[in-house]
């Protein structure tokens, strides 16, 4: 039986996921494949490269660096999270991503993006070499509309995977992963509401009507996925790990105390599940 790990996004809420992944690595808990969306992709790759502690470390170190994330980057580059700095300078130089270990790992690693012209999900299994294009796929999976420019890869224009498939459990089931561990960054019982930013989406994303349509129905898609998860968990097909309460951090919050707290919440959740 192949075991998969399905990682939801959520920006800095993903530090909850990072805490879970670090406990899994420390305890030698193995899976056969990972699919990550947005922050789930950014942070999930560190499980494959065998680097516990890396996610919290570089986020703490760079939290005040305007090249990493912030209004300055958004104004100068059109990306809230610095495209070149965060996805290339950081993993290549500042806190190196272990490319060799990733390449040698038997664990499959998949990311989800959204095609801006169709509004449909684009799934990609990332393999060695861990090169510039590899990191651009991770960047595309995390490219939030309004605060990121679409990422062009091989003729496709891509944005955040959470727009079209926030919790890609069914994708992994179709890939043959029979049991899956699903990590959420919202508590059980959460219900997504229609975004109040739709007027901004309609104006700033007017060149991409499919993205506007996808954002219009995103809450319906997400809530349907939560219902599917609940049924699969009840049937014993999946294990769901979710925070007990709403995580005390926003998507772009870089408060050191909050980041450490959310990371510890993830560790505590994992220790409870894997005790």
Coordinates of C-alpha atoms in Angstrom, one line a residue:
X1 CA 0.0 0.0 0.0
X2 CA 1.4 3.3 -1.1
X3 CA 1.2 6.2 1.5
X4 CA 0.8 9.8 0.4
X5 CA 1.2 13.1 2.2
X6 CA -1.2 15.8 1.1
X7 CA -0.2 19.4 2.2
X8 CA -2.6 22.3 2.1
X9 CA -1.2 25.8 1.7
X10 CA -1.9 28.9 3.8
X11 CA 1.2 31.1 3.7
X12 CA 2.7 31.4 7.1
X13 CA 0.1 29.1 8.5
X14 CA 2.3 26.5 6.8
X15 CA 4.7 26.7 9.8
X16 CA 2.1 24.4 11.4
X17 CA 2.9 21.9 8.6
X18 CA 6.6 22.5 9.0
X19 CA 6.3 21.4 12.7
X20 CA 4.5 18.2 11.7
X21 CA 7.1 17.4 8.9
X22 CA 10.0 17.9 11.3
X23 CA 8.5 15.4 13.8
X24 CA 7.9 12.9 11.0
X25 CA 11.6 13.3 9.9
X26 CA 12.9 13.0 13.4
X27 CA 10.9 9.9 14.0
X28 CA 11.7 8.3 10.7
X29 CA 8.1 8.2 9.6
X30 CA 8.1 7.5 5.8
X31 CA 5.7 8.2 3.0
X32 CA 5.9 7.2 -0.6
X33 CA 4.8 10.6 -2.1
X34 CA 4.0 14.2 -1.3
X35 CA 1.7 16.6 -3.0
X36 CA 2.0 20.2 -1.9
X37 CA 0.0 23.3 -2.7
X38 CA 1.5 26.8 -2.2
X39 CA 3.2 26.8 1.2
X40 CA 2.7 23.1 1.3
X41 CA 4.9 22.8 -1.7
X42 CA 7.5 25.3 -0.4
X43 CA 7.8 23.6 2.9
X44 CA 7.0 20.0 1.9
X45 CA 10.1 19.7 -0.3
X46 CA 12.2 19.8 2.9
X47 CA 10.9 16.4 3.9
X48 CA 12.2 14.9 0.7
X49 CA 15.6 16.6 1.2
X50 CA 15.7 15.5 4.8
X51 CA 16.2 18.9 6.3
X52 CA 14.3 19.2 9.6
X53 CA 14.3 22.7 11.1
X54 CA 15.2 24.5 7.9
X55 CA 11.8 26.1 7.3
X56 CA 11.6 27.8 10.7
X57 CA 15.2 28.7 10.6
X58 CA 15.2 30.6 7.3
X59 CA 11.8 32.3 8.1
X60 CA 13.2 33.5 11.4
X61 CA 16.4 34.7 9.9
X62 CA 14.9 36.5 7.0
X63 CA 11.7 37.9 8.6
X64 CA 13.0 41.4 8.5
X65 CA 14.8 41.3 5.2
X66 CA 12.8 43.4 2.7
X67 CA 14.1 41.3 -0.2
X68 CA 12.3 38.2 1.2
X69 CA 8.7 39.4 1.8
X70 CA 6.9 42.7 2.1
X71 CA 5.5 45.8 0.6
X72 CA 8.9 46.9 -0.8
X73 CA 9.2 43.7 -2.8
X74 CA 5.6 44.0 -4.0
X75 CA 6.1 47.6 -5.2
X76 CA 9.5 46.9 -6.8
X77 CA 8.8 43.6 -8.4
X78 CA 5.1 42.9 -8.4
X79 CA 5.7 40.0 -6.0
X80 CA 5.0 40.2 -2.3
X81 CA 7.4 37.3 -1.8
X82 CA 10.6 38.2 -3.6
X83 CA 10.7 35.9 -6.7
X84 CA 14.5 35.8 -7.3
X85 CA 15.5 36.2 -3.7
X86 CA 13.1 33.7 -2.0
X87 CA 13.1 31.0 -4.6
X88 CA 16.7 31.1 -5.9
X89 CA 19.1 33.1 -3.8
X90 CA 17.8 31.6 -0.5
X91 CA 17.9 27.9 -1.5
X92 CA 21.1 28.2 -3.6
X93 CA 23.2 30.4 -1.2
X94 CA 21.7 31.6 2.0
X95 CA 20.2 28.4 3.4
X96 CA 21.0 25.7 0.8
X97 CA 18.4 23.2 -0.2
X98 CA 19.9 19.7 -0.2
X99 CA 19.5 19.0 -3.9
X100 CA 21.5 15.8 -3.8
X101 CA 19.5 14.2 -1.1
X102 CA 16.3 15.3 -2.8
X103 CA 17.5 13.7 -6.1
X104 CA 18.4 10.4 -4.4
X105 CA 15.1 10.1 -2.4
X106 CA 12.6 7.6 -3.6
X107 CA 9.7 9.8 -2.4
X108 CA 7.6 11.3 -5.2
X109 CA 7.1 15.1 -5.0
X110 CA 4.2 16.8 -6.7
X111 CA 3.0 20.4 -6.8
X112 CA -0.3 22.0 -7.9
X113 CA -0.6 25.2 -9.8
X114 CA -3.4 26.9 -11.6
X115 CA -3.4 27.8 -15.4
X116 CA -4.4 31.4 -15.7
X117 CA -6.2 31.0 -19.0
X118 CA -8.3 28.0 -18.1
X119 CA -8.6 28.3 -14.4
X120 CA -7.9 24.6 -14.1
X121 CA -5.3 22.8 -11.9
X122 CA -1.9 21.9 -13.3
X123 CA -0.2 19.0 -11.6
X124 CA 3.5 18.5 -11.9
X125 CA 5.8 15.8 -10.4
X126 CA 9.1 17.4 -9.8
X127 CA 12.2 15.3 -10.2
X128 CA 16.0 15.9 -10.4
X129 CA 17.8 18.0 -11.4
X130 CA 16.8 20.5 -8.8
X131 CA 17.4 23.4 -11.2
X132 CA 16.0 26.9 -11.9
X133 CA 12.9 25.5 -13.5
X134 CA 12.3 23.2 -10.5
X135 CA 12.2 26.2 -8.2
X136 CA 10.0 28.1 -10.6
X137 CA 7.3 25.3 -10.3
X138 CA 7.3 25.8 -6.5
X139 CA 7.1 29.5 -7.0
X140 CA 4.2 29.2 -9.4
X141 CA 2.3 26.9 -6.9
X142 CA 2.7 29.8 -4.3
X143 CA 2.0 32.8 -6.6
X144 CA -1.0 34.3 -4.9
X145 CA -3.1 36.5 -7.3
X146 CA -3.1 40.2 -6.6
X147 CA 0.3 40.0 -4.8
X148 CA 2.2 37.9 -7.4
X149 CA 2.8 38.1 -11.1
X150 CA 1.9 34.9 -13.0
X151 CA 4.8 32.6 -13.5
X152 CA 5.6 31.5 -17.1
X153 CA 7.0 27.9 -17.5
X154 CA 7.2 26.2 -20.8
X155 CA 4.6 28.4 -22.4
X156 CA 2.1 28.0 -19.5
X157 CA 1.2 31.0 -17.3
X158 CA 0.6 29.8 -13.8
X159 CA -0.7 31.0 -10.4
X160 CA -1.3 29.5 -6.9
X161 CA -2.6 25.9 -6.9
X162 CA -5.0 26.7 -4.1
X163 CA -7.2 28.6 -6.5
X164 CA -8.3 25.4 -8.3
X165 CA -7.4 22.5 -6.0
X166 CA -6.7 23.5 -2.4
X167 CA -6.6 20.0 -0.9
X168 CA -5.5 17.6 -3.8
X169 CA -6.4 14.4 -2.0
X170 CA -8.4 13.0 -5.0
X171 CA -5.5 13.7 -7.3
X172 CA -3.2 11.6 -5.2
X173 CA -5.8 8.8 -4.9
X174 CA -6.0 8.8 -8.7
X175 CA -2.2 8.4 -8.7
X176 CA -2.5 5.2 -6.7
X177 CA -1.8 6.4 -3.2
X178 CA -4.2 4.2 -1.2
X179 CA -3.7 5.7 2.3
X180 CA -3.0 9.4 2.7
X181 CA -2.1 11.7 5.6
X182 CA -3.7 15.0 4.9
X183 CA -2.3 18.1 6.7
X184 CA -4.7 21.1 7.0
X185 CA -3.9 24.6 8.2
X186 CA -7.4 25.3 9.2
X187 CA -9.2 23.6 12.1
X188 CA -11.8 20.9 11.6
X189 CA -15.2 22.5 11.3
X190 CA -13.9 25.4 9.3
X191 CA -16.1 26.7 6.5
X192 CA -14.6 28.9 3.8
X193 CA -16.7 32.0 2.9
X194 CA -16.8 33.7 -0.5
X195 CA -13.9 36.2 -0.5
X196 CA -14.8 39.8 0.0
X197 CA -11.9 40.8 -2.3
X198 CA -13.8 39.8 -5.4
X199 CA -14.1 43.5 -6.6
X200 CA -10.3 43.7 -6.5
X201 CA -10.0 40.4 -8.4
X202 CA -12.4 41.5 -11.1
X203 CA -10.4 44.7 -11.6
X204 CA -6.8 43.6 -11.3
X205 CA -7.3 40.1 -12.9
X206 CA -9.5 41.3 -15.7
X207 CA -7.1 39.9 -18.3
X208 CA -7.7 36.5 -16.8
X209 CA -11.4 35.9 -16.6
X210 CA -10.9 32.2 -15.8
X211 CA -9.1 33.1 -12.7
X212 CA -11.9 35.4 -11.7
X213 CA -14.4 32.6 -12.2
X214 CA -12.2 30.2 -10.2
X215 CA -12.0 32.7 -7.3
X216 CA -15.8 33.2 -7.5
X217 CA -16.3 29.5 -6.8
X218 CA -13.3 28.7 -4.7
X219 CA -15.2 28.6 -1.4
X220 CA -17.6 26.0 -3.0
X221 CA -14.7 23.9 -4.2
X222 CA -12.9 24.1 -0.8
X223 CA -16.0 23.2 1.2
X224 CA -16.8 20.3 -1.1
X225 CA -13.2 19.0 -0.5
X226 CA -13.7 19.3 3.2
X227 CA -16.8 17.2 3.0
X228 CA -15.0 14.6 0.9
X229 CA -12.2 14.5 3.5
X230 CA -14.6 14.0 6.3
X231 CA -16.2 11.0 4.5
X232 CA -12.8 9.5 3.7
X233 CA -11.6 9.9 7.3
X234 CA -14.8 8.3 8.6
X235 CA -14.2 5.4 6.2
X236 CA -10.6 5.0 7.5
X237 CA -9.0 5.8 4.2
X238 CA -7.1 8.8 5.4
X239 CA -5.5 10.4 8.5
X240 CA -6.2 14.1 8.9
X241 CA -4.0 16.3 11.0
X242 CA -5.4 19.8 11.6
X243 CA -4.9 22.5 14.2
X244 CA -7.4 22.3 17.1
X245 CA -8.1 26.0 16.8
X246 CA -7.6 28.8 14.2
X247 CA -3.9 29.4 13.9
X248 CA -2.8 32.7 15.5
X249 CA -1.0 33.9 12.3
X250 CA -2.0 35.4 9.0
X251 CA -0.7 34.4 5.6
X252 CA 2.0 37.0 5.6
X253 CA 2.6 37.6 9.3
X254 CA 6.3 37.4 10.2
X255 CA 6.0 38.0 14.0
X256 CA 8.7 35.9 15.5
X257 CA 6.7 34.8 18.5
X258 CA 3.7 33.8 16.4
X259 CA 5.8 31.9 13.9
X260 CA 7.5 29.9 16.7
X261 CA 4.1 29.3 18.4
X262 CA 2.5 28.0 15.2
X263 CA 5.5 25.7 14.5
X264 CA 5.2 24.3 18.0
X265 CA 1.5 23.7 17.5
X266 CA 2.4 21.6 14.5
X267 CA 4.9 19.6 16.5
X268 CA 2.4 19.0 19.3
X269 CA -0.2 17.8 16.7
X270 CA 2.2 15.4 15.1
X271 CA 3.4 14.0 18.5
X272 CA -0.2 13.3 19.4
X273 CA -0.9 11.5 16.1
X274 CA 2.4 9.6 15.9
X275 CA 2.8 8.7 19.6

